[in-house]
Short mmCIF file of C-alpha atoms in Angstrom, two decimals:
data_model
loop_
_atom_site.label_atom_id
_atom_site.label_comp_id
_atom_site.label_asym_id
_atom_site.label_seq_id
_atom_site.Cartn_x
_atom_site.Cartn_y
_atom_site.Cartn_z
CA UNK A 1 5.56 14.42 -24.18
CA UNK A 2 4.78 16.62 -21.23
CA UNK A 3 1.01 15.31 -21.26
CA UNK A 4 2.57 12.09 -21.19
CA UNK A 5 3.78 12.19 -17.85
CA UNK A 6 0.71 13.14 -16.58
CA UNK A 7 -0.72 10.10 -18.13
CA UNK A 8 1.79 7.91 -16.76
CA UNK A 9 1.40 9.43 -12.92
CA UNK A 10 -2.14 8.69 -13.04
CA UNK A 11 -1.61 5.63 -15.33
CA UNK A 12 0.28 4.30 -12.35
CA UNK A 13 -1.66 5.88 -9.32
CA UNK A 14 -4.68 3.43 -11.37
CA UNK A 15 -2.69 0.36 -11.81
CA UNK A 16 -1.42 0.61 -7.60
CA UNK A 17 -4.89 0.98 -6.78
CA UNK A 18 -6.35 -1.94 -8.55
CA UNK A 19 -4.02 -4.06 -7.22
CA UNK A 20 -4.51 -2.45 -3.95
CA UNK A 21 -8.59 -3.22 -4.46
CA UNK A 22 -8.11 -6.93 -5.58
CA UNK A 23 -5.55 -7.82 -2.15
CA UNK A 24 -8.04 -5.40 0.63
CA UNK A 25 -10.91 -7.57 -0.99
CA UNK A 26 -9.12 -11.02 -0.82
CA UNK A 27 -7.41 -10.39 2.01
CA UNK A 28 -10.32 -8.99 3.75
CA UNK A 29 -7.77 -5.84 5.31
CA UNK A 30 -10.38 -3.29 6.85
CA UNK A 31 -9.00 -1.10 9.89
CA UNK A 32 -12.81 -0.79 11.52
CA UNK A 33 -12.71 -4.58 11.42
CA UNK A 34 -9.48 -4.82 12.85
CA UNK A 35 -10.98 -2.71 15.77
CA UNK A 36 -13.37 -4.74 15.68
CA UNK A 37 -11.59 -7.73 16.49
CA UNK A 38 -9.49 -6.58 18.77
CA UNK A 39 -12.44 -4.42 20.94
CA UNK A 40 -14.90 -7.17 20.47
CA UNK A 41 -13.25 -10.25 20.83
CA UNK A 42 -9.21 -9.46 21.67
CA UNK A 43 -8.12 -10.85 17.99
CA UNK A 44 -5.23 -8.91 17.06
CA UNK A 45 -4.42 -11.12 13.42
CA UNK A 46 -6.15 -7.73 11.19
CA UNK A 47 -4.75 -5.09 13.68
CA UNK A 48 -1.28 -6.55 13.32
CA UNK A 49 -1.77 -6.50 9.72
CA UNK A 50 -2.75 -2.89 9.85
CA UNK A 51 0.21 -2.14 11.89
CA UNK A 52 2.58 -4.16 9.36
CA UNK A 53 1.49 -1.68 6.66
CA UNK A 54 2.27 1.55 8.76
CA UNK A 55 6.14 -0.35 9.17
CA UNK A 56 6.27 -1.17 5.64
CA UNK A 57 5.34 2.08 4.59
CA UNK A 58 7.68 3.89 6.84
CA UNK A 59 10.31 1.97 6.70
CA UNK A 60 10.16 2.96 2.50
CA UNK A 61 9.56 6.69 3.16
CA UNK A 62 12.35 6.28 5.37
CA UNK A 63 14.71 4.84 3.04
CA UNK A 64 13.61 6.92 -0.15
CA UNK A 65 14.40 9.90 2.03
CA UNK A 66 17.48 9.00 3.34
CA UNK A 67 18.49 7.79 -0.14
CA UNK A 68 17.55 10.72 -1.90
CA UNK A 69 15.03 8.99 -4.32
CA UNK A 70 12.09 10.94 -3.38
CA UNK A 71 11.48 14.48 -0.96
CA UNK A 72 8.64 14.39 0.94
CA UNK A 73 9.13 17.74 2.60
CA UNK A 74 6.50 19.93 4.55
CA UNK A 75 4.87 20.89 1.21
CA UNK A 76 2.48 17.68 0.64
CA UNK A 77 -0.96 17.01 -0.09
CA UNK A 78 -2.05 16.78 2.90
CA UNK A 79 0.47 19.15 4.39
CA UNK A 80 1.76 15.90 6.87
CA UNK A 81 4.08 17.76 8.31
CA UNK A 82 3.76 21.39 8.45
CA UNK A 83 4.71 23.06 11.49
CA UNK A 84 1.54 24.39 12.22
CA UNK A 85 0.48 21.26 14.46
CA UNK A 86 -3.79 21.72 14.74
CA UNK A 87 -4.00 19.17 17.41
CA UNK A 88 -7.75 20.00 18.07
CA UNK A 89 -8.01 19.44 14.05
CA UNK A 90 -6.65 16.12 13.94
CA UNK A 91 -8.41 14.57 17.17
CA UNK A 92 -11.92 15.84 16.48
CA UNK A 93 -11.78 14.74 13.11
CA UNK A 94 -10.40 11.84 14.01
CA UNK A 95 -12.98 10.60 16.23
CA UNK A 96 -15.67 12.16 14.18
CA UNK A 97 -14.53 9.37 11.55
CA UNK A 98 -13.61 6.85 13.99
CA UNK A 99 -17.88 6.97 15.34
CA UNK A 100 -18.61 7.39 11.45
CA UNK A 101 -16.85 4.79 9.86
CA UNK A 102 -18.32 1.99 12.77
CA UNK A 103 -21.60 3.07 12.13
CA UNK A 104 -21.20 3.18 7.90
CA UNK A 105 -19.33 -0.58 8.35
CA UNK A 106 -15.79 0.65 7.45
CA UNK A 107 -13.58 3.66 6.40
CA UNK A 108 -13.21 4.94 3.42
CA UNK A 109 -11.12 1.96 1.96
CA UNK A 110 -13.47 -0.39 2.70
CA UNK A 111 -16.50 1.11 1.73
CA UNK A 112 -15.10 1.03 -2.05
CA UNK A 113 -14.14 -2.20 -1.98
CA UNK A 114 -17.34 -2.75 -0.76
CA UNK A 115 -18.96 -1.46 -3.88
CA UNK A 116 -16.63 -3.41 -5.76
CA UNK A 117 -17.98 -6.39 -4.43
CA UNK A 118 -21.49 -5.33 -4.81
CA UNK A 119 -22.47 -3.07 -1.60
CA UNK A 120 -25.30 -0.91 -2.50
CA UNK A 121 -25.11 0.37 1.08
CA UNK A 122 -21.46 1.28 0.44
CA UNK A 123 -22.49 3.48 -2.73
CA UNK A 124 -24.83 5.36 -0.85
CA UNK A 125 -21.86 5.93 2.12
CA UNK A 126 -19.72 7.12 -1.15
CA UNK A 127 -22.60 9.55 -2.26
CA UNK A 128 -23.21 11.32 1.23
CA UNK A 129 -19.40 11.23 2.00
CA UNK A 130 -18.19 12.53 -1.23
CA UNK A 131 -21.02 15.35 -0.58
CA UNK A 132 -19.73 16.42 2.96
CA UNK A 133 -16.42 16.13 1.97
CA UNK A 134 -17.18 19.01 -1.09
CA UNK A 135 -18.73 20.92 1.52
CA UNK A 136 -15.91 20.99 3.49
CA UNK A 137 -13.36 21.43 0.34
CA UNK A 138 -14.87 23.53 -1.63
CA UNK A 139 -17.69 25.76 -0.15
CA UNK A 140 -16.60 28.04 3.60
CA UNK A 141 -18.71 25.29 5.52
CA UNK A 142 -15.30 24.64 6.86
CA UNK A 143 -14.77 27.97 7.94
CA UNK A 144 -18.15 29.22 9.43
CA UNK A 145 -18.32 26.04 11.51
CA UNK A 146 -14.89 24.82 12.37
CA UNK A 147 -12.31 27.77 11.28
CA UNK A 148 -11.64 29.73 14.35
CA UNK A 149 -11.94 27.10 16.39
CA UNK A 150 -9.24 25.60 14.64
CA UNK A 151 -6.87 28.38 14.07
CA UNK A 152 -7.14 29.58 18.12
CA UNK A 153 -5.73 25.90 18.87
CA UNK A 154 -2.59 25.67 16.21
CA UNK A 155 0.44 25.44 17.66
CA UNK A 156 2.86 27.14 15.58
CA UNK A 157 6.13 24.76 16.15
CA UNK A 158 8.38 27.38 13.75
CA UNK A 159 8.05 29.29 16.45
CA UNK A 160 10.02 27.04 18.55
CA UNK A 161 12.83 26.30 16.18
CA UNK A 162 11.08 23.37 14.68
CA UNK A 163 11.17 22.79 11.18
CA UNK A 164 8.21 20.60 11.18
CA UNK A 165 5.90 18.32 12.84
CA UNK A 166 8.11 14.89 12.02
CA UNK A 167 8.67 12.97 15.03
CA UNK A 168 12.34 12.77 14.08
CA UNK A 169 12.67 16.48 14.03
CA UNK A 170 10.42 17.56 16.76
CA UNK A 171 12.67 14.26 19.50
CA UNK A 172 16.08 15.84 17.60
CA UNK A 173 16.65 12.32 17.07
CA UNK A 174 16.54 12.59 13.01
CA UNK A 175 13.88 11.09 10.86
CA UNK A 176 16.19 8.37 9.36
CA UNK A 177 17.08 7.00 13.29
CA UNK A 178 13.13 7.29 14.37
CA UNK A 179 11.58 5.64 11.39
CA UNK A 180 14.05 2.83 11.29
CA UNK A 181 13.49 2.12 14.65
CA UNK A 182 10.00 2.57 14.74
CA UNK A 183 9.44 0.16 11.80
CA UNK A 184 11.53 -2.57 13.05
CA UNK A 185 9.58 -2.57 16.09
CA UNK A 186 5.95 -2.54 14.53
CA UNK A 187 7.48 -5.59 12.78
CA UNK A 188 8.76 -6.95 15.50
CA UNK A 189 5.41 -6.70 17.33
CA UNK A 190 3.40 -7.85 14.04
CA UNK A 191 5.21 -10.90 13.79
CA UNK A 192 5.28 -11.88 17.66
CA UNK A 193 2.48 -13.65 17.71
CA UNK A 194 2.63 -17.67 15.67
CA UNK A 195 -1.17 -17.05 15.00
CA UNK A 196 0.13 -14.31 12.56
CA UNK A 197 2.93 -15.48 11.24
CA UNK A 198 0.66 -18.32 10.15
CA UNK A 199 -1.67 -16.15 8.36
CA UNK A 200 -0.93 -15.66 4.58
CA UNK A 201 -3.53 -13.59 4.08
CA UNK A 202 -3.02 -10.80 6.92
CA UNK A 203 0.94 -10.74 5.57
CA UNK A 204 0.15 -10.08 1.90
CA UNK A 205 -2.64 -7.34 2.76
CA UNK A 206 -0.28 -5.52 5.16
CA UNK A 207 2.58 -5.75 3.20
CA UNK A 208 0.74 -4.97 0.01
CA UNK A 209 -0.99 -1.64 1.34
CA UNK A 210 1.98 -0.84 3.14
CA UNK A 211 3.99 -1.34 -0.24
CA UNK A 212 0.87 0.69 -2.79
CA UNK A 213 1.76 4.14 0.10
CA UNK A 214 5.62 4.11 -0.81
CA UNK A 215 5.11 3.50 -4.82
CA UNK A 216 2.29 6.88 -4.67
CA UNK A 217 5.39 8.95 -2.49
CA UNK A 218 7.70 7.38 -4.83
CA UNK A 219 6.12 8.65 -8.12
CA UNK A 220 5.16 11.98 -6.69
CA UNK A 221 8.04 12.87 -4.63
CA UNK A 222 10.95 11.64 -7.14
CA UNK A 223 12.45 12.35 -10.66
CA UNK A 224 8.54 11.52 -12.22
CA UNK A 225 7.45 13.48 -9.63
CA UNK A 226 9.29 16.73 -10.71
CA UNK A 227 8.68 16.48 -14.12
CA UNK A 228 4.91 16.46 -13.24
CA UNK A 229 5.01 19.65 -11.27
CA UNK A 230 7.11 20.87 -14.19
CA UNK A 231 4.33 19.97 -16.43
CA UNK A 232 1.77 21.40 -14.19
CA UNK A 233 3.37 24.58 -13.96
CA UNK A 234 3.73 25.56 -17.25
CA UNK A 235 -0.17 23.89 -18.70
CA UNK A 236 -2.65 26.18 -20.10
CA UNK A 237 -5.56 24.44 -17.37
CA UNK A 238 -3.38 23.42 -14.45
CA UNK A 239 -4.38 20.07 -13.22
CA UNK A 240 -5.50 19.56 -9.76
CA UNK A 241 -3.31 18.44 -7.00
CA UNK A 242 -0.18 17.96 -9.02
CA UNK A 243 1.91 17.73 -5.57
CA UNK A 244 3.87 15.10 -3.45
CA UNK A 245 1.23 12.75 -1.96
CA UNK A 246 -0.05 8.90 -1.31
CA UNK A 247 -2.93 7.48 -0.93
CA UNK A 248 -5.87 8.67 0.90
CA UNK A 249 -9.56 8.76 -0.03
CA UNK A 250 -11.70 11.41 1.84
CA UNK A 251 -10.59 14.45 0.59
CA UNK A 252 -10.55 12.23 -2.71
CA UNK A 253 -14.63 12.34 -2.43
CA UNK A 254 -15.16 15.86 -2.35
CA UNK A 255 -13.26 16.05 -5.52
CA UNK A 256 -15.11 13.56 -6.85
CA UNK A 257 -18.28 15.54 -6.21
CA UNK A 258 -16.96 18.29 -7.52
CA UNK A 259 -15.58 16.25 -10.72
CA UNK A 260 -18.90 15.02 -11.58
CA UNK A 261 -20.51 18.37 -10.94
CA UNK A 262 -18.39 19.22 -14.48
CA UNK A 263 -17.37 16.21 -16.08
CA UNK A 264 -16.13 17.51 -19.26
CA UNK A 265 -13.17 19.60 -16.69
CA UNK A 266 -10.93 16.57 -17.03
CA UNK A 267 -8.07 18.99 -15.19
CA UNK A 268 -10.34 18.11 -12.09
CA UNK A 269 -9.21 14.59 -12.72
CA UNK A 270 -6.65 14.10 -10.47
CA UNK A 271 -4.49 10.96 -7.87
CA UNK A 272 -6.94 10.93 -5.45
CA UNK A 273 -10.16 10.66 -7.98
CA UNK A 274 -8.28 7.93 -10.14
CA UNK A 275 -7.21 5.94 -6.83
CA UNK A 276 -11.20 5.78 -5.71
CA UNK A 277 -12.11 4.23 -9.04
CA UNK A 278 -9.36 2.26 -9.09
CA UNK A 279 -9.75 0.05 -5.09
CA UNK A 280 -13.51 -0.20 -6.83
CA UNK A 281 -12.32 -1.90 -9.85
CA UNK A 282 -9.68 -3.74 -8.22
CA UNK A 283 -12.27 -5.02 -5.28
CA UNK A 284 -15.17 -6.09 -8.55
CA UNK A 285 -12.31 -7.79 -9.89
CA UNK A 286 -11.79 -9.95 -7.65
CA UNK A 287 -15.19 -10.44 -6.24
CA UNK A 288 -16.43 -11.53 -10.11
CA UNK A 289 -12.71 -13.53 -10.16
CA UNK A 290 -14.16 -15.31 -6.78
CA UNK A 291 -17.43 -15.82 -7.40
CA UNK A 292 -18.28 -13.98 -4.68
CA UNK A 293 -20.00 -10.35 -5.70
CA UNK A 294 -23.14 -10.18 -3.83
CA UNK A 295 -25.46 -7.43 -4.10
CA UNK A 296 -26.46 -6.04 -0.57
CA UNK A 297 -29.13 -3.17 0.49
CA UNK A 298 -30.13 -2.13 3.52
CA UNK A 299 -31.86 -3.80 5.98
CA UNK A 300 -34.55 -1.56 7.48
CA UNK A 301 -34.70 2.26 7.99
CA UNK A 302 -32.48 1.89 10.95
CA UNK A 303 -29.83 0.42 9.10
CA UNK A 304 -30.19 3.39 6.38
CA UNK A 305 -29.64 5.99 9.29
CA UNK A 306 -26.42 4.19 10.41
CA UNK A 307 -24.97 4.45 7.16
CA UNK A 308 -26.09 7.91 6.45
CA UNK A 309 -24.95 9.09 9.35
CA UNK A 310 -22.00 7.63 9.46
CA UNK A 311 -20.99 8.71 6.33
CA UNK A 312 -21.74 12.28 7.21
CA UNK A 313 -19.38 11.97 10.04
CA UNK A 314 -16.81 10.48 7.85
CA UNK A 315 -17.20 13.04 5.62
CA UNK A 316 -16.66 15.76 7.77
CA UNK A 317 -14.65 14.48 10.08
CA UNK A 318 -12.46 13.11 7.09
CA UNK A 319 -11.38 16.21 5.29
CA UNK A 320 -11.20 17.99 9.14
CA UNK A 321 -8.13 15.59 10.42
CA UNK A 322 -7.10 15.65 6.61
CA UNK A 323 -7.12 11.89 6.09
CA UNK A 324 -8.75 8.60 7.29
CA UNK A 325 -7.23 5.36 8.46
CA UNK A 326 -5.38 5.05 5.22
CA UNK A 327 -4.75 8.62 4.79
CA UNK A 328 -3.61 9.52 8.35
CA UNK A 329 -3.13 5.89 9.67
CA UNK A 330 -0.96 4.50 7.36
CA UNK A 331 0.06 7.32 4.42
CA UNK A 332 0.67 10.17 7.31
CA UNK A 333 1.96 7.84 10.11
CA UNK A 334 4.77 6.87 7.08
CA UNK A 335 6.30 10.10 7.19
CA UNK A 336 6.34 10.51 11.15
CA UNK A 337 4.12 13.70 11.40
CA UNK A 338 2.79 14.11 14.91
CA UNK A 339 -0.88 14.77 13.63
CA UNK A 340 -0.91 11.52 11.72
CA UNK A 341 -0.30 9.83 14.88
CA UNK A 342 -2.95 11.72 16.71
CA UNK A 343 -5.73 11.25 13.95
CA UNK A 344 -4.80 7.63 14.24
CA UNK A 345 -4.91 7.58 17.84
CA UNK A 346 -8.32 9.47 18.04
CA UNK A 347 -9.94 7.59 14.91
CA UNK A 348 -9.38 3.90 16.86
CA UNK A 349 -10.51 5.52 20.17
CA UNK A 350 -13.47 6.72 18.64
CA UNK A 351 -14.67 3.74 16.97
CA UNK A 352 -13.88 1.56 19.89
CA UNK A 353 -16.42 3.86 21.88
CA UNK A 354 -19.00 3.74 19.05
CA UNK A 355 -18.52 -0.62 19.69
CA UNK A 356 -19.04 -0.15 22.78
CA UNK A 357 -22.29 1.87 23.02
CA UNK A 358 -23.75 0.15 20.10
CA UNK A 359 -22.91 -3.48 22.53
CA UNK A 360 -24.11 -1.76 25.79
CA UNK A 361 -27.53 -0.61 23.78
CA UNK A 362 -27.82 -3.67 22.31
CA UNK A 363 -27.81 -5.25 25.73
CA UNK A 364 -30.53 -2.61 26.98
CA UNK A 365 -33.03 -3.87 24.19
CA UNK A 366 -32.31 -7.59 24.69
#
């Protein structure tokens, strides 16, 4: 019986993230294209979609919380909102992914429903991702190159009288108040302009995304949720990452790596690896559904080195601000933490500069 709910979470976290696959593929919801629209030619229709999952989201972390249905805490995977604010953390990182993700043609959503729809490109982004993020997991890469960097910038905010890093906490305003009102504005703001109102497409992949984030803190951080740690705590082979958490899919890849590295550990099986497979089979759903799965390689040896590059810096850069634009920018930003915002912040910024060089070099070989 106790397996059984370990089945079930994962059971779940699989069914959310096909159905999170098949809408990011129809929809075509991709944060570096929203960027991309907005940098490149001021079209706001995928960022406003973006922004409409964040509200959803928050508005149902908000509500579980204040209801009691779920407890999202300090104690997460990711730790969202520990005190311990490493602001340097979350803005390298995030602009190490933001440059990355531009150059490898999307974050880490995107690149697996990429594959889904046939992306060889995308499966090579996956391999040298999933790689860098192991490195940084599982091996003290992390700490030779970035740990005492990283530890001489955290801000302790206990130290202060702060309980943790939520926005509601750290204003004294409470998190119920601030992610009320910050939802109902993002709406607001989403639904301002006719052009998106008018755009089925951008409303079901915001609300959709925004919706898959509050069913993964809703399983892990409620009654289910409990019983799982229960379970977890009393197995013979502990599982891995039996803790509160959502969706996000960098840190995902190193455990993937290190999954396939030993197959036949199926402890190492955890939300994170089954949400990766499941946006892939979600996105070839759809794409063999549509008609339109298209196998795609790269261009030239340039192209290669775009990808591979980016994906190192994705990678990296991932696991370092402890999410990507799903991770931090819509499953962090949900539960108000400060370093979510920041990683969000940095990871636009840095792709926007990436579009820019790659136009103003462009222009130089014209």
């Amino acid at each position: 019986m106790e397996f059984t709910i370990h089945l079930q979470i994962l059971g779940i976290v699989l069914v959310t993230a096909i159905v999170m696959g098949v809408v990011a593929n129809k929809t075509n919801f991709c944060t570096m294209g929203a960027v991309s629209d907005w940098v490149n030619m001021g079209d706001t229709g995928r960022l406003r979609a973006w922004l409409l999952a964040i509200a959803v989201a928050l508005l149902g972390v908000t509500l579980l919380e204040a209801s009691g249905k779920a407890t999202i805490g300090t104690g997460t995977f990711p730790p969202y909102r520990t005190p311990n604010l490493a602001w340097l953390r979350y803005v390298l990182g995030g602009l190490m992914f933001g440059v990355g993700m531009t150059l490898a043609s999307g974050c880490g959503n995107k690149t697996l429903v990429r594959i889904g729809g046939g992306n060889l490109k995308s499966l090579v982004v996956l391999a040298i991702a999933s790689v860098c993020a192991y490195a940084m997991l599982w091996t003290n890469f992390y700490d030779t190159l970035f740990g005492s960097m990283m530890s001489a910038t955290t801000v302790n905010l206990a130290a202060a009288g702060k309980a943790s890093q939520a926005l509601g906490d750290l204003t004294g305003v409470g998190n119920l108040a601030f992610g009320l009102a910050l939802a109902v504005a993002l709406i607001g703001f989403a639904f301002s302009s006719s052009d998106f109102r008018g755009n089925f497409d951008h409303i079901l992949g915001g609300v959709v995304i925004g919706v898959a984030v509050v069913v993964g803190w809703y399983v892990t951080g409620g009654t289910m949720g409990a019983a799982w740690k229960e379970f977890a705590d009393f197995a013979d082979v502990k599982p891995l990452r039996v803790e509160t958490q959502s969706f996000t899919f960098m840190s995902p890849m190193g455990d993937l790596a290190r999954y396939l590295m030993n197959p036949a550990d199926t402890s190492l099986i955890n939300f994170g690896i089954v949400a990766l497979v499941g946006v892939i089979l979600g996105s070839l759903i759809y794409s063999l559904v549509s008609r339109s799965f298209r196998i795609e390689w790269f261009v030239n040896a340039g192209d290669f080195l775009n990808h591979a590059v980016g994906a190192v810096l994705m990678g990296i850069g991932g696991v370092l601000s402890m999410g990507c634009t799903i991770g931090q920018g819509i499953t962090g930003v949900s539960t108000l933490a400060l370093g979510s915002v920041l990683t969000l912040i940095a990871i636009v910024a840095g792709s926007a500069a990436m579009m820019k060089y790659q136009y103003w070099r462009m222009m130089q070989e014209a």
